């Protein structure tokens, strides 16, 4: 018994150490995010039934406080966190302070796009998160999650729509949520529609998957399963057996493969009543016929190797390409986490309407139902967590997003607060 206990402890220690390396090897945002390891693991393996108490969280949707100014909801990406989880630390580096009506929900860090979209709905409307009976049975987890006794925007409907801004996987979460609204997929809420979403802005959005998912262990042939179970994956298989998120596919990494993104995109529409805008990031350039990192000092040290690896990625010749027309060279430009081609707009399996822009004035007046996109020089974490890294670009990007939401993307002329019009 004593020997077994020591062996068990050693196994746990080895598992923990290996899993830490896995977390760093996937999509590392900062030492602060990595320091939230225990919460990330908790989100991965368990779904809490009680909403954490956040004293300074704002509920901006009470009828008494209602006005014509829609809220702006900032949706974090993988390993992300919402307001309050890490005290005063802001995933969006304080961008939420640029407007009075901003919400920053705290969703699962490693859970699937589907599960996080369900969580986002109940965070806003209130009630107990319902992942759906069919989905929960298929993936072997509880049907119900945390309870929001009060929604953060309970009056949310077609007459009170919302602006959404998503970083990385958060952009796909928003798209999945809008499709669920169109499909009236929430029990007890039969009046939902795609028009509940006024605008979608993507920051380095994971629309079409990433070749990095294969570098991080996903199989190239199906985009669903992990590579041969040796090393860390053997340990995980021993500890979680034949059930759980790793074996069921109900976690974030399969959604980030090219095939996983195609499966998602085949069910997600771009709607004619919504404004769409995206910022695609790039930290590569062409040099003597090769794609290489464009600025060593401009790439976070934890992302530099991945920028280099992704810029040289080649799909295995003995494995069918993920889609017809796939070419390696189209996917070499990247930001260390996602390929630039993936971030502009939904492209596969069907390309959605889009327009490349350099200056915001080129797309005014804005049209709904079309993805306006820009290419921004920066790595995947340039506009989150550490504001100083982005410098002047931080304010340029976020100010343009908030101005677009407030002045150019609306169905009826909004009533602007006095301070918003000052100086005009």
PDB file of N, CA and C in Angstrom, residues 173-256:
ATOM      1  N   UNK A 173     -17.229  31.854 -30.535  1.00  0.00           N
ATOM      2  CA  UNK A 173     -18.264  31.715 -29.499  1.00  0.00           C
ATOM      3  C   UNK A 173     -19.439  32.643 -29.816  1.00  0.00           C
ATOM      4  N   UNK A 174     -19.129  33.875 -30.207  1.00  0.00           N
ATOM      5  CA  UNK A 174     -20.171  34.848 -30.542  1.00  0.00           C
ATOM      6  C   UNK A 174     -20.973  34.368 -31.753  1.00  0.00           C
ATOM      7  N   UNK A 175     -20.284  33.878 -32.771  1.00  0.00           N
ATOM      8  CA  UNK A 175     -20.986  33.392 -33.962  1.00  0.00           C
ATOM      9  C   UNK A 175     -21.874  32.199 -33.628  1.00  0.00           C
ATOM     10  N   UNK A 176     -21.369  31.299 -32.783  1.00  0.00           N
ATOM     11  CA  UNK A 176     -22.177  30.145 -32.382  1.00  0.00           C
ATOM     12  C   UNK A 176     -23.406  30.596 -31.605  1.00  0.00           C
ATOM     13  N   UNK A 177     -23.224  31.587 -30.727  1.00  0.00           N
ATOM     14  CA  UNK A 177     -24.352  32.107 -29.960  1.00  0.00           C
ATOM     15  C   UNK A 177     -25.391  32.734 -30.886  1.00  0.00           C
ATOM     16  N   UNK A 178     -24.956  33.519 -31.861  1.00  0.00           N
ATOM     17  CA  UNK A 178     -25.919  34.148 -32.767  1.00  0.00           C
ATOM     18  C   UNK A 178     -26.709  33.100 -33.541  1.00  0.00           C
ATOM     19  N   UNK A 179     -26.043  32.026 -33.953  1.00  0.00           N
ATOM     20  CA  UNK A 179     -26.758  30.967 -34.660  1.00  0.00           C
ATOM     21  C   UNK A 179     -27.776  30.290 -33.746  1.00  0.00           C
ATOM     22  N   UNK A 180     -27.417  30.087 -32.483  1.00  0.00           N
ATOM     23  CA  UNK A 180     -28.357  29.498 -31.523  1.00  0.00           C
ATOM     24  C   UNK A 180     -29.568  30.411 -31.323  1.00  0.00           C
ATOM     25  N   UNK A 181     -29.335  31.713 -31.307  1.00  0.00           N
ATOM     26  CA  UNK A 181     -30.447  32.661 -31.187  1.00  0.00           C
ATOM     27  C   UNK A 181     -31.361  32.553 -32.400  1.00  0.00           C
ATOM     28  N   UNK A 182     -30.760  32.439 -33.586  1.00  0.00           N
ATOM     29  CA  UNK A 182     -31.560  32.308 -34.810  1.00  0.00           C
ATOM     30  C   UNK A 182     -32.339  31.006 -34.818  1.00  0.00           C
ATOM     31  N   UNK A 183     -31.759  29.961 -34.260  1.00  0.00           N
ATOM     32  CA  UNK A 183     -32.390  28.639 -34.240  1.00  0.00           C
ATOM     33  C   UNK A 183     -33.353  28.460 -33.068  1.00  0.00           C
ATOM     34  N   UNK A 184     -33.474  29.500 -32.231  1.00  0.00           N
ATOM     35  CA  UNK A 184     -34.339  29.439 -31.033  1.00  0.00           C
ATOM     36  C   UNK A 184     -33.993  28.199 -30.205  1.00  0.00           C
ATOM     37  N   UNK A 185     -32.709  28.098 -29.877  1.00  0.00           N
ATOM     38  CA  UNK A 185     -32.164  26.885 -29.274  1.00  0.00           C
ATOM     39  C   UNK A 185     -32.161  26.890 -27.749  1.00  0.00           C
ATOM     40  N   UNK A 186     -32.761  27.916 -27.127  1.00  0.00           N
ATOM     41  CA  UNK A 186     -32.745  27.998 -25.673  1.00  0.00           C
ATOM     42  C   UNK A 186     -34.149  27.744 -25.126  1.00  0.00           C
ATOM     43  N   UNK A 187     -34.285  26.675 -24.376  1.00  0.00           N
ATOM     44  CA  UNK A 187     -35.575  26.283 -23.828  1.00  0.00           C
ATOM     45  C   UNK A 187     -36.132  27.383 -22.932  1.00  0.00           C
ATOM     46  N   UNK A 188     -37.399  27.722 -23.136  1.00  0.00           N
ATOM     47  CA  UNK A 188     -38.026  28.788 -22.367  1.00  0.00           C
ATOM     48  C   UNK A 188     -37.818  30.168 -22.955  1.00  0.00           C
ATOM     49  N   UNK A 189     -37.060  30.248 -24.050  1.00  0.00           N
ATOM     50  CA  UNK A 189     -36.794  31.535 -24.721  1.00  0.00           C
ATOM     51  C   UNK A 189     -37.092  31.360 -26.206  1.00  0.00           C
ATOM     52  N   UNK A 190     -38.366  31.229 -26.528  1.00  0.00           N
ATOM     53  CA  UNK A 190     -38.759  30.916 -27.903  1.00  0.00           C
ATOM     54  C   UNK A 190     -38.786  32.121 -28.827  1.00  0.00           C
ATOM     55  N   UNK A 191     -38.520  33.330 -28.294  1.00  0.00           N
ATOM     56  CA  UNK A 191     -38.604  34.534 -29.124  1.00  0.00           C
ATOM     57  C   UNK A 191     -37.247  35.035 -29.584  1.00  0.00           C
ATOM     58  N   UNK A 192     -36.190  34.253 -29.389  1.00  0.00           N
ATOM     59  CA  UNK A 192     -34.862  34.729 -29.779  1.00  0.00           C
ATOM     60  C   UNK A 192     -34.731  34.801 -31.298  1.00  0.00           C
ATOM     61  N   UNK A 193     -33.814  35.631 -31.767  1.00  0.00           N
ATOM     62  CA  UNK A 193     -33.524  35.715 -33.195  1.00  0.00           C
ATOM     63  C   UNK A 193     -32.112  36.252 -33.383  1.00  0.00           C
ATOM     64  N   UNK A 194     -31.590  36.124 -34.590  1.00  0.00           N
ATOM     65  CA  UNK A 194     -30.255  36.634 -34.899  1.00  0.00           C
ATOM     66  C   UNK A 194     -30.155  38.144 -34.716  1.00  0.00           C
ATOM     67  N   UNK A 195     -31.295  38.837 -34.737  1.00  0.00           N
ATOM     68  CA  UNK A 195     -31.301  40.292 -34.606  1.00  0.00           C
ATOM     69  C   UNK A 195     -30.985  40.754 -33.186  1.00  0.00           C
ATOM     70  N   UNK A 196     -30.874  39.822 -32.257  1.00  0.00           N
ATOM     71  CA  UNK A 196     -30.439  40.186 -30.899  1.00  0.00           C
ATOM     72  C   UNK A 196     -28.974  40.627 -30.902  1.00  0.00           C
ATOM     73  N   UNK A 197     -28.246  40.297 -31.962  1.00  0.00           N
ATOM     74  CA  UNK A 197     -26.838  40.675 -32.098  1.00  0.00           C
ATOM     75  C   UNK A 197     -26.751  41.839 -33.070  1.00  0.00           C
ATOM     76  N   UNK A 198     -26.325  42.987 -32.576  1.00  0.00           N
ATOM     77  CA  UNK A 198     -26.252  44.191 -33.401  1.00  0.00           C
ATOM     78  C   UNK A 198     -24.969  44.220 -34.219  1.00  0.00           C
ATOM     79  N   UNK A 199     -23.842  43.892 -33.585  1.00  0.00           N
ATOM     80  CA  UNK A 199     -22.576  43.863 -34.313  1.00  0.00           C
ATOM     81  C   UNK A 199     -21.646  42.830 -33.695  1.00  0.00           C
ATOM     82  N   UNK A 200     -20.729  42.340 -34.527  1.00  0.00           N
ATOM     83  CA  UNK A 200     -19.697  41.398 -34.098  1.00  0.00           C
ATOM     84  C   UNK A 200     -18.352  41.953 -34.538  1.00  0.00           C
ATOM     85  N   UNK A 201     -17.446  42.133 -33.581  1.00  0.00           N
ATOM     86  CA  UNK A 201     -16.081  42.556 -33.900  1.00  0.00           C
ATOM     87  C   UNK A 201     -15.130  41.474 -33.426  1.00  0.00           C
ATOM     88  N   UNK A 202     -14.253  41.069 -34.304  1.00  0.00           N
ATOM     89  CA  UNK A 202     -13.304  40.001 -33.994  1.00  0.00           C
ATOM     90  C   UNK A 202     -11.888  40.546 -33.894  1.00  0.00           C
ATOM     91  N   UNK A 203     -11.199  40.182 -32.817  1.00  0.00           N
ATOM     92  CA  UNK A 203      -9.777  40.476 -32.650  1.00  0.00           C
ATOM     93  C   UNK A 203      -9.027  39.152 -32.758  1.00  0.00           C
ATOM     94  N   UNK A 204      -8.286  38.966 -33.831  1.00  0.00           N
ATOM     95  CA  UNK A 204      -7.551  37.721 -34.044  1.00  0.00           C
ATOM     96  C   UNK A 204      -8.475  36.520 -33.902  1.00  0.00           C
ATOM     97  N   UNK A 205      -9.594  36.552 -34.594  1.00  0.00           N
ATOM     98  CA  UNK A 205     -10.626  35.534 -34.439  1.00  0.00           C
ATOM     99  C   UNK A 205     -10.290  34.210 -35.107  1.00  0.00           C
ATOM    100  N   UNK A 206     -10.660  33.119 -34.432  1.00  0.00           N
ATOM    101  CA  UNK A 206     -10.340  31.768 -34.913  1.00  0.00           C
ATOM    102  C   UNK A 206     -11.436  31.248 -35.838  1.00  0.00           C
ATOM    103  N   UNK A 207     -11.668  31.912 -36.947  1.00  0.00           N
ATOM    104  CA  UNK A 207     -12.785  31.562 -37.819  1.00  0.00           C
ATOM    105  C   UNK A 207     -12.587  30.251 -38.580  1.00  0.00           C
ATOM    106  N   UNK A 208     -11.377  29.989 -39.025  1.00  0.00           N
ATOM    107  CA  UNK A 208     -11.143  28.857 -39.921  1.00  0.00           C
ATOM    108  C   UNK A 208     -10.117  27.868 -39.383  1.00  0.00           C
ATOM    109  N   UNK A 209      -9.902  27.902 -38.074  1.00  0.00           N
ATOM    110  CA  UNK A 209      -8.963  26.972 -37.461  1.00  0.00           C
ATOM    111  C   UNK A 209      -7.525  27.427 -37.595  1.00  0.00           C
ATOM    112  N   UNK A 210      -6.608  26.600 -37.122  1.00  0.00           N
ATOM    113  CA  UNK A 210      -5.199  26.964 -37.146  1.00  0.00           C
ATOM    114  C   UNK A 210      -4.322  25.732 -37.297  1.00  0.00           C
ATOM    115  N   UNK A 211      -3.242  25.864 -38.044  1.00  0.00           N
ATOM    116  CA  UNK A 211      -2.291  24.772 -38.180  1.00  0.00           C
ATOM    117  C   UNK A 211      -1.548  24.534 -36.879  1.00  0.00           C
ATOM    118  N   UNK A 212      -1.601  25.497 -35.978  1.00  0.00           N
ATOM    119  CA  UNK A 212      -0.932  25.305 -34.687  1.00  0.00           C
ATOM    120  C   UNK A 212      -1.577  24.175 -33.893  1.00  0.00           C
ATOM    121  N   UNK A 213      -2.855  23.928 -34.101  1.00  0.00           N
ATOM    122  CA  UNK A 213      -3.530  22.844 -33.377  1.00  0.00           C
ATOM    123  C   UNK A 213      -2.837  21.512 -33.629  1.00  0.00           C
ATOM    124  N   UNK A 214      -2.283  21.338 -34.827  1.00  0.00           N
ATOM    125  CA  UNK A 214      -1.590  20.092 -35.145  1.00  0.00           C
ATOM    126  C   UNK A 214      -0.215  20.061 -34.476  1.00  0.00           C
ATOM    127  N   UNK A 215       0.420  21.207 -34.377  1.00  0.00           N
ATOM    128  CA  UNK A 215       1.674  21.284 -33.639  1.00  0.00           C
ATOM    129  C   UNK A 215       1.457  20.989 -32.163  1.00  0.00           C
ATOM    130  N   UNK A 216       0.259  21.293 -31.681  1.00  0.00           N
ATOM    131  CA  UNK A 216      -0.057  21.081 -30.274  1.00  0.00           C
ATOM    132  C   UNK A 216      -0.683  19.722 -29.993  1.00  0.00           C
ATOM    133  N   UNK A 217      -0.706  18.834 -30.994  1.00  0.00           N
ATOM    134  CA  UNK A 217      -1.069  17.466 -30.697  1.00  0.00           C
ATOM    135  C   UNK A 217      -2.280  16.892 -31.397  1.00  0.00           C
ATOM    136  N   UNK A 218      -2.999  17.688 -32.201  1.00  0.00           N
ATOM    137  CA  UNK A 218      -4.182  17.152 -32.867  1.00  0.00           C
ATOM    138  C   UNK A 218      -3.789  16.373 -34.124  1.00  0.00           C
ATOM    139  N   UNK A 219      -4.592  15.351 -34.431  1.00  0.00           N
ATOM    140  CA  UNK A 219      -4.357  14.552 -35.630  1.00  0.00           C
ATOM    141  C   UNK A 219      -4.688  15.364 -36.883  1.00  0.00           C
ATOM    142  N   UNK A 220      -3.810  15.284 -37.896  1.00  0.00           N
ATOM    143  CA  UNK A 220      -4.044  16.030 -39.130  1.00  0.00           C
ATOM    144  C   UNK A 220      -5.145  15.416 -39.979  1.00  0.00           C
ATOM    145  N   UNK A 221      -5.425  14.120 -39.819  1.00  0.00           N
ATOM    146  CA  UNK A 221      -6.356  13.478 -40.738  1.00  0.00           C
ATOM    147  C   UNK A 221      -7.811  13.775 -40.426  1.00  0.00           C
ATOM    148  N   UNK A 222      -8.152  13.982 -39.124  1.00  0.00           N
ATOM    149  CA  UNK A 222      -9.558  14.228 -38.803  1.00  0.00           C
ATOM    150  C   UNK A 222      -9.804  15.499 -37.999  1.00  0.00           C
ATOM    151  N   UNK A 223      -8.769  16.028 -37.365  1.00  0.00           N
ATOM    152  CA  UNK A 223      -8.944  17.231 -36.563  1.00  0.00           C
ATOM    153  C   UNK A 223      -9.793  17.026 -35.326  1.00  0.00           C
ATOM    154  N   UNK A 224      -9.988  15.783 -34.919  1.00  0.00           N
ATOM    155  CA  UNK A 224     -10.829  15.487 -33.766  1.00  0.00           C
ATOM    156  C   UNK A 224     -10.041  14.893 -32.607  1.00  0.00           C
ATOM    157  N   UNK A 225      -9.123  13.996 -32.925  1.00  0.00           N
ATOM    158  CA  UNK A 225      -8.434  13.233 -31.889  1.00  0.00           C
ATOM    159  C   UNK A 225      -6.988  13.679 -31.740  1.00  0.00           C
ATOM    160  N   UNK A 226      -6.415  13.287 -30.587  1.00  0.00           N
ATOM    161  CA  UNK A 226      -5.026  13.596 -30.336  1.00  0.00           C
ATOM    162  C   UNK A 226      -4.141  12.563 -31.012  1.00  0.00           C
ATOM    163  N   UNK A 227      -2.872  12.892 -31.151  1.00  0.00           N
ATOM    164  CA  UNK A 227      -1.914  11.957 -31.724  1.00  0.00           C
ATOM    165  C   UNK A 227      -1.690  10.791 -30.768  1.00  0.00           C
ATOM    166  N   UNK A 228      -0.888   9.812 -31.191  1.00  0.00           N
ATOM    167  CA  UNK A 228      -0.695   8.577 -30.430  1.00  0.00           C
ATOM    168  C   UNK A 228      -0.464   8.854 -28.958  1.00  0.00           C
ATOM    169  N   UNK A 229      -1.100   8.051 -28.129  1.00  0.00           N
ATOM    170  CA  UNK A 229      -1.115   8.295 -26.690  1.00  0.00           C
ATOM    171  C   UNK A 229       0.174   7.822 -26.044  1.00  0.00           C
ATOM    172  N   UNK A 230       1.146   8.679 -26.108  1.00  0.00           N
ATOM    173  CA  UNK A 230       2.406   8.420 -25.432  1.00  0.00           C
ATOM    174  C   UNK A 230       2.762   9.655 -24.638  1.00  0.00           C
ATOM    175  N   UNK A 231       3.636   9.495 -23.690  1.00  0.00           N
ATOM    176  CA  UNK A 231       4.024  10.648 -22.870  1.00  0.00           C
ATOM    177  C   UNK A 231       2.851  11.213 -22.105  1.00  0.00           C
ATOM    178  N   UNK A 232       2.654  12.510 -22.247  1.00  0.00           N
ATOM    179  CA  UNK A 232       1.599  13.186 -21.486  1.00  0.00           C
ATOM    180  C   UNK A 232       0.221  12.648 -21.817  1.00  0.00           C
ATOM    181  N   UNK A 233      -0.016  12.316 -23.107  1.00  0.00           N
ATOM    182  CA  UNK A 233      -1.349  11.853 -23.465  1.00  0.00           C
ATOM    183  C   UNK A 233      -1.629  10.469 -22.910  1.00  0.00           C
ATOM    184  N   UNK A 234      -0.579   9.672 -22.742  1.00  0.00           N
ATOM    185  CA  UNK A 234      -0.762   8.399 -22.075  1.00  0.00           C
ATOM    186  C   UNK A 234      -1.159   8.591 -20.632  1.00  0.00           C
ATOM    187  N   UNK A 235      -0.545   9.574 -19.975  1.00  0.00           N
ATOM    188  CA  UNK A 235      -0.903   9.880 -18.593  1.00  0.00           C
ATOM    189  C   UNK A 235      -2.339  10.354 -18.482  1.00  0.00           C
ATOM    190  N   UNK A 236      -2.716  11.242 -19.397  1.00  0.00           N
ATOM    191  CA  UNK A 236      -4.089  11.740 -19.372  1.00  0.00           C
ATOM    192  C   UNK A 236      -5.075  10.603 -19.587  1.00  0.00           C
ATOM    193  N   UNK A 237      -4.740   9.710 -20.523  1.00  0.00           N
ATOM    194  CA  UNK A 237      -5.632   8.586 -20.799  1.00  0.00           C
ATOM    195  C   UNK A 237      -5.770   7.691 -19.570  1.00  0.00           C
ATOM    196  N   UNK A 238      -4.678   7.506 -18.826  1.00  0.00           N
ATOM    197  CA  UNK A 238      -4.734   6.697 -17.607  1.00  0.00           C
ATOM    198  C   UNK A 238      -5.629   7.340 -16.564  1.00  0.00           C
ATOM    199  N   UNK A 239      -5.570   8.661 -16.467  1.00  0.00           N
ATOM    200  CA  UNK A 239      -6.290   9.347 -15.403  1.00  0.00           C
ATOM    201  C   UNK A 239      -7.746   9.606 -15.745  1.00  0.00           C
ATOM    202  N   UNK A 240      -8.055   9.875 -16.999  1.00  0.00           N
ATOM    203  CA  UNK A 240      -9.447  10.167 -17.343  1.00  0.00           C
ATOM    204  C   UNK A 240     -10.135   9.006 -18.031  1.00  0.00           C
ATOM    205  N   UNK A 241      -9.383   7.944 -18.388  1.00  0.00           N
ATOM    206  CA  UNK A 241      -9.997   6.757 -18.964  1.00  0.00           C
ATOM    207  C   UNK A 241     -10.601   7.030 -20.324  1.00  0.00           C
ATOM    208  N   UNK A 242     -11.713   6.392 -20.579  1.00  0.00           N
ATOM    209  CA  UNK A 242     -12.359   6.494 -21.885  1.00  0.00           C
ATOM    210  C   UNK A 242     -13.505   7.487 -21.902  1.00  0.00           C
ATOM    211  N   UNK A 243     -13.521   8.387 -20.965  1.00  0.00           N
ATOM    212  CA  UNK A 243     -14.549   9.415 -20.937  1.00  0.00           C
ATOM    213  C   UNK A 243     -13.903  10.737 -20.582  1.00  0.00           C
ATOM    214  N   UNK A 244     -14.667  11.818 -20.660  1.00  0.00           N
ATOM    215  CA  UNK A 244     -14.120  13.128 -20.336  1.00  0.00           C
ATOM    216  C   UNK A 244     -13.842  13.943 -21.580  1.00  0.00           C
ATOM    217  N   UNK A 245     -13.426  15.186 -21.404  1.00  0.00           N
ATOM    218  CA  UNK A 245     -13.296  16.109 -22.532  1.00  0.00           C
ATOM    219  C   UNK A 245     -12.260  15.701 -23.565  1.00  0.00           C
ATOM    220  N   UNK A 246     -11.154  15.087 -23.127  1.00  0.00           N
ATOM    221  CA  UNK A 246     -10.109  14.754 -24.095  1.00  0.00           C
ATOM    222  C   UNK A 246     -10.572  13.688 -25.070  1.00  0.00           C
ATOM    223  N   UNK A 247     -11.332  12.695 -24.567  1.00  0.00           N
ATOM    224  CA  UNK A 247     -11.752  11.603 -25.430  1.00  0.00           C
ATOM    225  C   UNK A 247     -13.061  11.903 -26.143  1.00  0.00           C
ATOM    226  N   UNK A 248     -13.905  12.747 -25.565  1.00  0.00           N
ATOM    227  CA  UNK A 248     -15.198  13.043 -26.184  1.00  0.00           C
ATOM    228  C   UNK A 248     -15.092  14.082 -27.290  1.00  0.00           C
ATOM    229  N   UNK A 249     -14.041  14.885 -27.253  1.00  0.00           N
ATOM    230  CA  UNK A 249     -13.905  15.961 -28.237  1.00  0.00           C
ATOM    231  C   UNK A 249     -14.607  17.232 -27.832  1.00  0.00           C
ATOM    232  N   UNK A 250     -15.237  17.249 -26.644  1.00  0.00           N
ATOM    233  CA  UNK A 250     -15.990  18.426 -26.203  1.00  0.00           C
ATOM    234  C   UNK A 250     -15.093  19.373 -25.412  1.00  0.00           C
ATOM    235  N   UNK A 251     -14.034  19.821 -26.059  1.00  0.00           N
ATOM    236  CA  UNK A 251     -13.165  20.836 -25.482  1.00  0.00           C
ATOM    237  C   UNK A 251     -12.625  21.678 -26.620  1.00  0.00           C
ATOM    238  N   UNK A 252     -11.826  22.667 -26.306  1.00  0.00           N
ATOM    239  CA  UNK A 252     -11.558  23.726 -27.274  1.00  0.00           C
ATOM    240  C   UNK A 252     -10.636  23.328 -28.425  1.00  0.00           C
ATOM    241  N   UNK A 253      -9.635  22.486 -28.199  1.00  0.00           N
ATOM    242  CA  UNK A 253      -8.634  22.267 -29.242  1.00  0.00           C
ATOM    243  C   UNK A 253      -9.209  21.638 -30.512  1.00  0.00           C
ATOM    244  N   UNK A 254     -10.107  20.634 -30.446  1.00  0.00           N
ATOM    245  CA  UNK A 254     -10.695  20.137 -31.699  1.00  0.00           C
ATOM    246  C   UNK A 254     -11.431  21.218 -32.482  1.00  0.00           C
ATOM    247  N   UNK A 255     -12.025  22.190 -31.783  1.00  0.00           N
ATOM    248  CA  UNK A 255     -12.717  23.288 -32.469  1.00  0.00           C
ATOM    249  C   UNK A 255     -11.745  24.201 -33.204  1.00  0.00           C
ATOM    250  N   UNK A 256     -10.462  24.145 -32.823  1.00  0.00           N
ATOM    251  CA  UNK A 256      -9.473  25.043 -33.415  1.00  0.00           C
ATOM    252  C   UNK A 256      -8.684  24.402 -34.545  1.00  0.00           C
TER     253      UNK A 256
END
